[in-house]
Amino acid sequence: MPSRRSIWRAVQVSGVLIAGALALAACGADKPMSTLDTHGTHAENILALLTPIAWAALAVFVVVEGILVYAIWKFRARKNDAMPAQIHGNTTIEIAWTIAPALIVLVIAVLTFRTQAVNSRMDPTALRIQAVGHQWWFEFKYPDQSIVTSGDLYIPVGRDVTVQLDGVDVIHNFWIPKLAGKTYMIPGNTNYLSFKATNEGVYRGQCAEFCGEAHALMRFRVIAVQPDVFDRWIAAHTSTPAAASTQPYAGPEAFPNTQEKYVPHMPAFPQGAYTGVGTGGVASNGYTVFEKKCAVCHMINDNPKAKGVTGPNLTYLGDRTTLAAGLLPNNSGNLYSWLYDPSMIKPGNIMGGTVKPGYLTDQEIKDLIAYLEGQKTNIPLPQAR
Ligand code: CUA
């Protein structure tokens, strides 16, 4: 029989563990990645499934552990106890505690299938977006508007969006905790995710599948704005006739709900087809540096030599909330650090293979910052969620 002291010891250890768990749970005080604070239909449906299951699980836990603790206490060994009767079991109870969990699991299954069915519905009039996972950044394409961007995904509030999810290298996973649940981006196997943002805001997104050494640094933001603001954003990106009239999409994948062919896997934009407009800076030194040192991998819409598709399209980089795929706040200091030594910030990234300290001179970096930061639409951002 345990001594009084060892019982007291167990109580103390349990208290410390519970306090520790509570302290850790409070880590995300502003909860930017909480699935319990939903602002989009897909995430709301998941939460509506999670909530009753969590309560039911709690009830099961309390009943089972309650009976267990009661039995341990009530039938504990006492001094001079005789050997208890040895029995094989109780058939009635065993049948009952097999059927009861099976029924509970059945109910959970039905609720889950229902939520899956609701969440996989795609509105044929939804805004169509393609998201492509790269090691380690997200690329976003708007096939009907001829827009390619990265890092920040703009969507209108109150309108369904359907995101075609593709990968080019390894498996990634597209997750916006407050808007939509995780969905895989699998090279060669396209998935779709439909949701509607119900509140405007800047939302965190994160790759949710281990995809290499910088997996944890593979993030993005979803910027959900009012429809008129979204239209301004679209207009800014498509304000040249060449960009607006070019629809060079053809690929093996028919988009669901339409017969139209949709963006195939990378690269979707043929060379020279994309001549949108950036904001000035064409005559600047940074423009020239960009042509010489960055254009092989990166695209800028108004720069005829910058047609690379290995790295992100950098048009309107000045608008973006973050640099390096959601990793750093977008400001000159961080941009300087990134351009000086990207591997220091995101080990293993492709750009770091070429851009090492010294690849760009101090002056070139400053010229590039002036050019890239000048790429702005000045469309106001909603609040961070
Ligand atoms: Cu991409 Cu993890």
Short mmCIF file of C-alpha atoms and ligand atoms in Angstrom, two decimals:
data_model
loop_
_atom_site.label_atom_id
_atom_site.label_comp_id
_atom_site.label_asym_id
_atom_site.label_seq_id
_atom_site.Cartn_x
_atom_site.Cartn_y
_atom_site.Cartn_z
CA MET A 1 0.00 0.00 0.00
CA PRO A 2 1.42 3.44 -0.92
CA SER A 3 2.51 5.57 1.99
CA ARG A 4 0.85 8.87 2.78
CA ARG A 5 4.09 10.59 1.74
CA SER A 6 4.18 8.99 -1.73
CA ILE A 7 0.53 9.93 -2.35
CA TRP A 8 1.33 13.54 -1.40
CA ARG A 9 4.31 13.40 -3.75
CA ALA A 10 2.07 12.21 -6.63
CA VAL A 11 -0.36 15.07 -5.96
CA GLN A 12 2.51 17.59 -6.06
CA VAL A 13 3.89 16.20 -9.36
CA SER A 14 0.41 16.25 -10.92
CA GLY A 15 -0.06 19.87 -9.82
CA VAL A 16 3.21 20.93 -11.45
CA LEU A 17 2.34 19.10 -14.68
CA ILE A 18 -1.13 20.68 -14.87
CA ALA A 19 0.29 24.16 -14.18
CA GLY A 20 2.92 23.57 -16.89
CA ALA A 21 0.30 22.48 -19.41
CA LEU A 22 -1.79 25.56 -18.68
CA ALA A 23 1.25 27.83 -19.03
CA LEU A 24 2.18 26.25 -22.38
CA ALA A 25 -1.39 26.48 -23.61
CA ALA A 26 -1.28 30.22 -23.01
CA CYS A 27 1.77 30.59 -25.31
CA GLY A 28 -0.31 31.93 -28.18
CA ALA A 29 -1.96 34.73 -26.28
CA ASP A 30 -2.97 36.56 -29.47
CA LYS A 31 -3.76 33.20 -31.12
CA PRO A 32 -2.83 34.01 -34.74
CA MET A 33 -2.99 30.31 -35.64
CA SER A 34 -5.98 29.27 -33.56
CA THR A 35 -8.54 26.99 -35.17
CA LEU A 36 -10.97 28.01 -32.42
CA ASP A 37 -11.19 31.61 -33.68
CA THR A 38 -12.70 31.14 -37.13
CA HIS A 39 -13.34 33.74 -39.82
CA GLY A 40 -14.07 31.50 -42.80
CA THR A 41 -16.68 28.92 -43.77
CA HIS A 42 -14.36 25.92 -44.14
CA ALA A 43 -12.80 26.45 -40.71
CA GLU A 44 -16.21 27.17 -39.15
CA ASN A 45 -17.57 23.84 -40.41
CA ILE A 46 -14.59 22.02 -38.94
CA LEU A 47 -15.01 23.80 -35.62
CA ALA A 48 -18.71 22.93 -35.61
CA LEU A 49 -17.65 19.28 -35.91
CA LEU A 50 -14.83 19.52 -33.39
CA THR A 51 -16.87 21.14 -30.63
CA PRO A 52 -19.48 18.39 -29.99
CA ILE A 53 -16.83 15.68 -30.39
CA ALA A 54 -14.54 17.40 -27.89
CA TRP A 55 -17.38 17.72 -25.34
CA ALA A 56 -18.39 14.11 -25.88
CA ALA A 57 -14.77 13.02 -25.43
CA LEU A 58 -14.61 15.02 -22.21
CA ALA A 59 -17.79 13.37 -20.92
CA VAL A 60 -16.37 9.91 -21.74
CA PHE A 61 -13.12 10.82 -20.02
CA VAL A 62 -14.85 12.04 -16.86
CA VAL A 63 -17.14 8.98 -16.61
CA VAL A 64 -14.41 6.39 -17.34
CA GLU A 65 -11.74 8.00 -15.17
CA GLY A 66 -14.33 8.69 -12.45
CA ILE A 67 -15.31 5.01 -12.26
CA LEU A 68 -11.64 4.01 -12.39
CA VAL A 69 -10.56 6.32 -9.56
CA TYR A 70 -13.61 5.39 -7.49
CA ALA A 71 -12.87 1.66 -7.92
CA ILE A 72 -9.20 2.09 -7.06
CA TRP A 73 -10.13 3.96 -3.90
CA LYS A 74 -13.11 1.95 -2.83
CA PHE A 75 -11.57 -1.50 -3.37
CA ARG A 76 -8.01 -0.73 -2.31
CA ALA A 77 -6.13 -3.38 -0.35
CA ARG A 78 -6.53 -3.13 3.43
CA LYS A 79 -4.72 -4.76 6.29
CA ASN A 80 -5.77 -8.36 6.92
CA ASP A 81 -7.81 -8.52 3.71
CA ALA A 82 -8.47 -12.03 2.53
CA MET A 83 -7.65 -12.95 -1.09
CA PRO A 84 -10.62 -11.66 -3.18
CA ALA A 85 -12.74 -14.03 -5.23
CA GLN A 86 -11.07 -14.75 -8.61
CA ILE A 87 -13.53 -14.32 -11.52
CA HIS A 88 -13.07 -14.40 -15.32
CA GLY A 89 -15.09 -11.29 -16.02
CA ASN A 90 -18.62 -10.10 -16.69
CA THR A 91 -20.03 -10.82 -20.14
CA THR A 92 -22.87 -8.29 -19.91
CA ILE A 93 -20.55 -5.43 -18.99
CA GLU A 94 -18.06 -6.40 -21.69
CA ILE A 95 -20.76 -6.42 -24.38
CA ALA A 96 -22.00 -3.05 -23.13
CA TRP A 97 -18.60 -1.39 -23.20
CA THR A 98 -17.92 -2.72 -26.69
CA ILE A 99 -21.21 -1.55 -28.16
CA ALA A 100 -21.23 1.88 -26.50
CA PRO A 101 -17.90 3.08 -28.01
CA ALA A 102 -18.85 1.58 -31.38
CA LEU A 103 -22.05 3.66 -31.37
CA ILE A 104 -20.11 6.78 -30.39
CA VAL A 105 -17.60 6.22 -33.21
CA LEU A 106 -20.47 5.65 -35.65
CA VAL A 107 -22.02 8.99 -34.70
CA ILE A 108 -18.64 10.71 -35.09
CA ALA A 109 -18.20 9.09 -38.52
CA VAL A 110 -21.60 10.29 -39.75
CA LEU A 111 -20.94 13.83 -38.52
CA THR A 112 -17.47 13.79 -40.10
CA PHE A 113 -18.69 12.57 -43.50
CA ARG A 114 -21.35 15.27 -43.43
CA THR A 115 -18.79 18.01 -42.72
CA GLN A 116 -16.48 16.64 -45.42
CA ALA A 117 -19.33 16.71 -47.92
CA VAL A 118 -20.22 20.29 -47.05
CA ASN A 119 -16.59 21.42 -47.14
CA SER A 120 -15.88 19.82 -50.50
CA ARG A 121 -18.68 21.65 -52.25
CA MET A 122 -17.36 24.07 -54.86
CA ASP A 123 -19.36 27.03 -56.05
CA PRO A 124 -19.00 27.23 -59.85
CA THR A 125 -18.99 31.02 -59.65
CA ALA A 126 -16.17 31.06 -57.09
CA LEU A 127 -13.06 33.13 -57.63
CA ARG A 128 -10.45 30.76 -59.01
CA ILE A 129 -6.95 30.73 -57.65
CA GLN A 130 -4.09 28.34 -58.10
CA ALA A 131 -1.67 27.92 -55.21
CA VAL A 132 1.63 26.18 -55.91
CA GLY A 133 3.90 24.87 -53.17
CA HIS A 134 7.63 25.29 -53.68
CA GLN A 135 10.47 24.58 -51.30
CA TRP A 136 9.85 26.87 -49.34
CA TRP A 137 7.31 29.41 -50.48
CA PHE A 138 3.81 29.66 -51.84
CA GLU A 139 3.00 30.98 -55.29
CA PHE A 140 -0.48 32.30 -56.09
CA LYS A 141 -1.98 32.60 -59.57
CA TYR A 142 -5.29 34.10 -60.64
CA PRO A 143 -5.94 32.41 -63.98
CA ASP A 144 -8.90 34.57 -64.94
CA GLN A 145 -7.05 37.79 -64.17
CA SER A 146 -3.55 36.83 -65.42
CA ILE A 147 -1.95 37.59 -62.10
CA VAL A 148 0.96 35.81 -60.47
CA THR A 149 2.12 36.69 -57.00
CA SER A 150 3.48 35.11 -53.85
CA GLY A 151 3.56 35.51 -50.10
CA ASP A 152 0.29 37.44 -49.76
CA LEU A 153 -2.90 35.86 -51.08
CA TYR A 154 -5.56 38.52 -51.70
CA ILE A 155 -9.18 37.39 -51.60
CA PRO A 156 -12.50 39.25 -51.40
CA VAL A 157 -14.59 38.92 -48.23
CA GLY A 158 -17.97 37.25 -48.63
CA ARG A 159 -17.20 35.49 -51.90
CA ASP A 160 -16.38 31.83 -52.37
CA VAL A 161 -12.89 31.09 -53.56
CA THR A 162 -11.73 27.77 -54.96
CA VAL A 163 -8.03 27.16 -54.68
CA GLN A 164 -6.38 24.62 -56.96
CA LEU A 165 -3.50 23.16 -54.99
CA ASP A 166 -0.38 21.93 -56.76
CA GLY A 167 3.21 21.19 -55.83
CA VAL A 168 6.35 21.28 -57.94
CA ASP A 169 8.91 19.48 -55.82
CA VAL A 170 7.78 17.64 -52.70
CA ILE A 171 4.50 17.36 -50.83
CA HIS A 172 3.42 20.53 -49.04
CA ASN A 173 0.24 21.29 -47.14
CA PHE A 174 -1.84 24.45 -47.43
CA TRP A 175 -3.29 25.60 -44.13
CA ILE A 176 -4.96 28.84 -43.02
CA PRO A 177 -6.10 27.92 -39.50
CA LYS A 178 -8.71 30.66 -39.14
CA LEU A 179 -10.13 30.27 -42.64
CA ALA A 180 -9.67 26.72 -43.91
CA GLY A 181 -8.39 23.34 -42.82
CA LYS A 182 -5.25 21.64 -44.10
CA THR A 183 -5.18 20.33 -47.66
CA TYR A 184 -2.24 18.62 -49.35
CA MET A 185 -0.31 20.06 -52.28
CA ILE A 186 0.93 16.97 -54.07
CA PRO A 187 3.12 17.12 -57.18
CA GLY A 188 1.17 15.49 -60.01
CA ASN A 189 -2.07 15.15 -58.06
CA THR A 190 -4.18 18.29 -57.91
CA ASN A 191 -6.43 18.99 -54.92
CA TYR A 192 -9.01 21.70 -54.45
CA LEU A 193 -10.04 23.73 -51.45
CA SER A 194 -13.11 25.96 -51.31
CA PHE A 195 -13.89 28.50 -48.65
CA LYS A 196 -15.29 31.94 -48.03
CA ALA A 197 -13.76 34.51 -45.70
CA THR A 198 -16.47 35.99 -43.51
CA ASN A 199 -14.44 38.84 -42.01
CA GLU A 200 -11.79 41.04 -43.52
CA GLY A 201 -8.33 40.70 -42.06
CA VAL A 202 -4.77 39.52 -42.50
CA TYR A 203 -4.61 35.82 -41.69
CA ARG A 204 -1.64 33.53 -41.15
CA GLY A 205 -1.01 30.57 -43.40
CA GLN A 206 1.52 27.83 -42.88
CA CYS A 207 2.80 24.75 -44.68
CA ALA A 208 1.60 21.85 -42.57
CA GLU A 209 3.59 18.97 -44.04
CA PHE A 210 7.27 18.43 -43.35
CA CYS A 211 8.93 19.35 -46.65
CA GLY A 212 12.60 19.87 -45.89
CA GLU A 213 14.81 21.89 -43.61
CA ALA A 214 12.94 25.19 -43.96
CA HIS A 215 9.47 23.65 -43.62
CA ALA A 216 8.69 25.64 -40.48
CA LEU A 217 9.66 28.82 -42.33
CA MET A 218 7.25 28.19 -45.22
CA ARG A 219 4.42 30.57 -44.47
CA PHE A 220 2.09 33.02 -46.13
CA ARG A 221 -0.61 35.55 -45.39
CA VAL A 222 -4.17 35.68 -46.63
CA ILE A 223 -5.39 39.24 -47.05
CA ALA A 224 -9.18 39.22 -47.08
CA VAL A 225 -10.48 42.62 -48.18
CA GLN A 226 -13.80 44.17 -49.11
CA PRO A 227 -14.82 43.43 -52.72
CA ASP A 228 -14.17 47.00 -53.91
CA VAL A 229 -10.66 46.93 -52.44
CA PHE A 230 -10.08 43.55 -54.05
CA ASP A 231 -11.16 45.00 -57.40
CA ARG A 232 -8.63 47.80 -56.96
CA TRP A 233 -5.94 45.23 -56.22
CA ILE A 234 -6.86 43.29 -59.36
CA ALA A 235 -6.96 46.46 -61.43
CA ALA A 236 -3.52 47.50 -60.22
CA HIS A 237 -2.10 44.16 -61.32
CA THR A 238 -3.81 44.04 -64.68
CA SER A 239 -3.79 47.64 -65.77
CA THR A 240 -2.08 47.06 -69.09
CA PRO A 241 -4.08 45.72 -72.02
CA ALA A 242 -1.40 43.16 -72.78
CA ALA A 243 -1.74 41.53 -69.40
CA ALA A 244 -5.51 41.71 -69.35
CA SER A 245 -5.98 40.24 -72.79
CA THR A 246 -3.52 37.39 -72.45
CA GLN A 247 -5.12 34.13 -71.38
CA PRO A 248 -2.48 31.53 -72.18
CA TYR A 249 -3.90 28.72 -70.11
CA ALA A 250 -3.90 25.18 -71.36
CA GLY A 251 -3.22 22.09 -69.40
CA PRO A 252 -4.25 18.58 -68.58
CA GLU A 253 -6.46 19.55 -65.68
CA ALA A 254 -10.01 20.63 -66.34
CA PHE A 255 -11.13 22.83 -63.52
CA PRO A 256 -14.05 21.27 -61.63
CA ASN A 257 -17.48 22.66 -62.39
CA THR A 258 -16.32 24.14 -65.67
CA GLN A 259 -15.14 22.66 -68.92
CA GLU A 260 -12.44 25.24 -69.21
CA LYS A 261 -8.83 24.16 -69.20
CA TYR A 262 -6.92 25.57 -66.33
CA VAL A 263 -3.36 26.36 -65.35
CA PRO A 264 -1.17 23.30 -65.69
CA HIS A 265 1.75 22.73 -63.41
CA MET A 266 4.59 25.21 -63.45
CA PRO A 267 5.46 27.28 -65.30
CA ALA A 268 2.07 28.55 -66.39
CA PHE A 269 3.07 31.87 -67.93
CA PRO A 270 4.92 31.67 -71.20
CA GLN A 271 7.85 33.99 -71.68
CA GLY A 272 6.85 37.43 -72.75
CA ALA A 273 3.14 36.94 -72.25
CA TYR A 274 3.12 38.81 -69.00
CA THR A 275 3.78 42.49 -69.34
CA GLY A 276 1.77 44.02 -66.55
CA VAL A 277 2.66 47.24 -64.92
CA GLY A 278 4.89 47.93 -61.95
CA THR A 279 5.05 51.31 -60.33
CA GLY A 280 7.78 53.25 -62.01
CA GLY A 281 11.38 52.87 -61.06
CA VAL A 282 12.18 51.82 -64.60
CA ALA A 283 14.93 54.40 -64.92
CA SER A 284 16.40 53.62 -61.50
CA ASN A 285 19.70 51.90 -60.77
CA GLY A 286 17.81 49.15 -58.99
CA TYR A 287 15.96 48.34 -62.17
CA THR A 288 19.28 47.77 -63.94
CA VAL A 289 20.70 45.73 -61.07
CA PHE A 290 17.57 43.61 -61.07
CA GLU A 291 17.90 42.91 -64.79
CA LYS A 292 21.52 41.91 -64.35
CA LYS A 293 21.43 39.88 -61.14
CA CYS A 294 17.86 38.80 -60.35
CA ALA A 295 15.94 38.55 -63.62
CA VAL A 296 16.97 35.00 -64.46
CA CYS A 297 14.90 33.68 -61.55
CA HIS A 298 12.35 36.41 -60.81
CA MET A 299 9.61 38.16 -62.71
CA ILE A 300 8.59 41.81 -62.49
CA ASN A 301 5.69 42.64 -64.73
CA ASP A 302 6.96 45.87 -66.26
CA ASN A 303 10.52 44.65 -66.69
CA PRO A 304 10.85 42.93 -70.07
CA LYS A 305 14.01 41.11 -69.04
CA ALA A 306 12.67 39.91 -65.68
CA LYS A 307 10.79 36.80 -66.74
CA GLY A 308 12.27 34.14 -64.47
CA VAL A 309 9.91 31.64 -62.92
CA THR A 310 12.25 29.78 -60.56
CA GLY A 311 11.60 32.24 -57.75
CA PRO A 312 8.55 34.29 -56.78
CA ASN A 313 7.09 36.99 -59.01
CA LEU A 314 8.16 40.18 -57.21
CA THR A 315 5.78 42.71 -58.76
CA TYR A 316 4.47 45.05 -56.07
CA LEU A 317 6.85 43.66 -53.51
CA GLY A 318 6.44 46.95 -51.64
CA ASP A 319 2.84 45.99 -50.87
CA ARG A 320 3.64 42.70 -49.24
CA THR A 321 3.30 42.23 -45.53
CA THR A 322 6.27 39.89 -45.28
CA LEU A 323 9.50 38.81 -46.95
CA ALA A 324 10.88 35.33 -47.47
CA ALA A 325 7.52 33.51 -47.45
CA GLY A 326 5.90 34.97 -44.37
CA LEU A 327 9.08 34.88 -42.32
CA LEU A 328 10.12 38.51 -41.85
CA PRO A 329 8.12 41.73 -41.68
CA ASN A 330 8.64 43.57 -44.97
CA ASN A 331 10.96 46.50 -44.29
CA SER A 332 14.22 47.83 -45.70
CA GLY A 333 16.37 46.36 -42.94
CA ASN A 334 15.01 42.86 -43.40
CA LEU A 335 15.18 43.18 -47.17
CA TYR A 336 18.82 44.21 -46.85
CA SER A 337 19.59 41.14 -44.69
CA TRP A 338 17.78 38.87 -47.11
CA LEU A 339 19.61 40.22 -50.16
CA TYR A 340 22.95 40.12 -48.35
CA ASP A 341 22.72 36.49 -47.24
CA PRO A 342 19.44 34.61 -47.75
CA SER A 343 20.91 31.35 -46.41
CA MET A 344 21.47 32.96 -43.06
CA ILE A 345 17.73 33.61 -42.83
CA LYS A 346 16.35 30.52 -44.52
CA PRO A 347 18.98 27.76 -44.61
CA GLY A 348 18.88 25.57 -47.69
CA ASN A 349 16.85 27.90 -49.90
CA ILE A 350 17.60 27.91 -53.63
CA MET A 351 18.42 31.62 -53.83
CA GLY A 352 21.18 31.15 -51.27
CA GLY A 353 22.99 28.90 -53.74
CA THR A 354 23.70 31.95 -55.91
CA VAL A 355 23.27 34.92 -53.63
CA LYS A 356 26.05 34.68 -51.07
CA PRO A 357 27.61 37.63 -49.21
CA GLY A 358 29.42 39.64 -51.89
CA TYR A 359 27.21 38.61 -54.81
CA LEU A 360 25.57 42.02 -54.47
CA THR A 361 27.56 45.09 -53.41
CA ASP A 362 26.26 47.31 -50.65
CA GLN A 363 25.25 49.90 -53.25
CA GLU A 364 23.50 47.31 -55.41
CA ILE A 365 21.52 46.09 -52.43
CA LYS A 366 20.43 49.62 -51.59
CA ASP A 367 19.47 50.31 -55.21
CA LEU A 368 17.47 47.09 -55.30
CA ILE A 369 15.67 47.98 -52.07
CA ALA A 370 14.71 51.39 -53.50
CA TYR A 371 13.42 49.76 -56.68
CA LEU A 372 11.55 46.89 -55.02
CA GLU A 373 10.04 49.00 -52.26
CA GLY A 374 8.83 51.46 -54.89
CA GLN A 375 6.67 48.66 -56.30
CA LYS A 376 3.50 49.62 -54.45
CA THR A 377 -0.21 50.00 -55.03
CA ASN A 378 -0.84 51.74 -51.68
CA ILE A 379 -3.99 49.73 -51.13
CA PRO A 380 -4.69 49.84 -47.36
CA LEU A 381 -4.38 46.60 -45.36
CA PRO A 382 -7.08 45.24 -43.08
CA GLN A 383 -6.31 44.45 -39.44
CA ALA A 384 -4.24 41.42 -38.49
CA ARG A 385 -6.27 38.53 -37.08
CU1 CUA B 1 6.19 23.03 -47.44
CU2 CUA B 1 6.35 22.15 -45.25
#
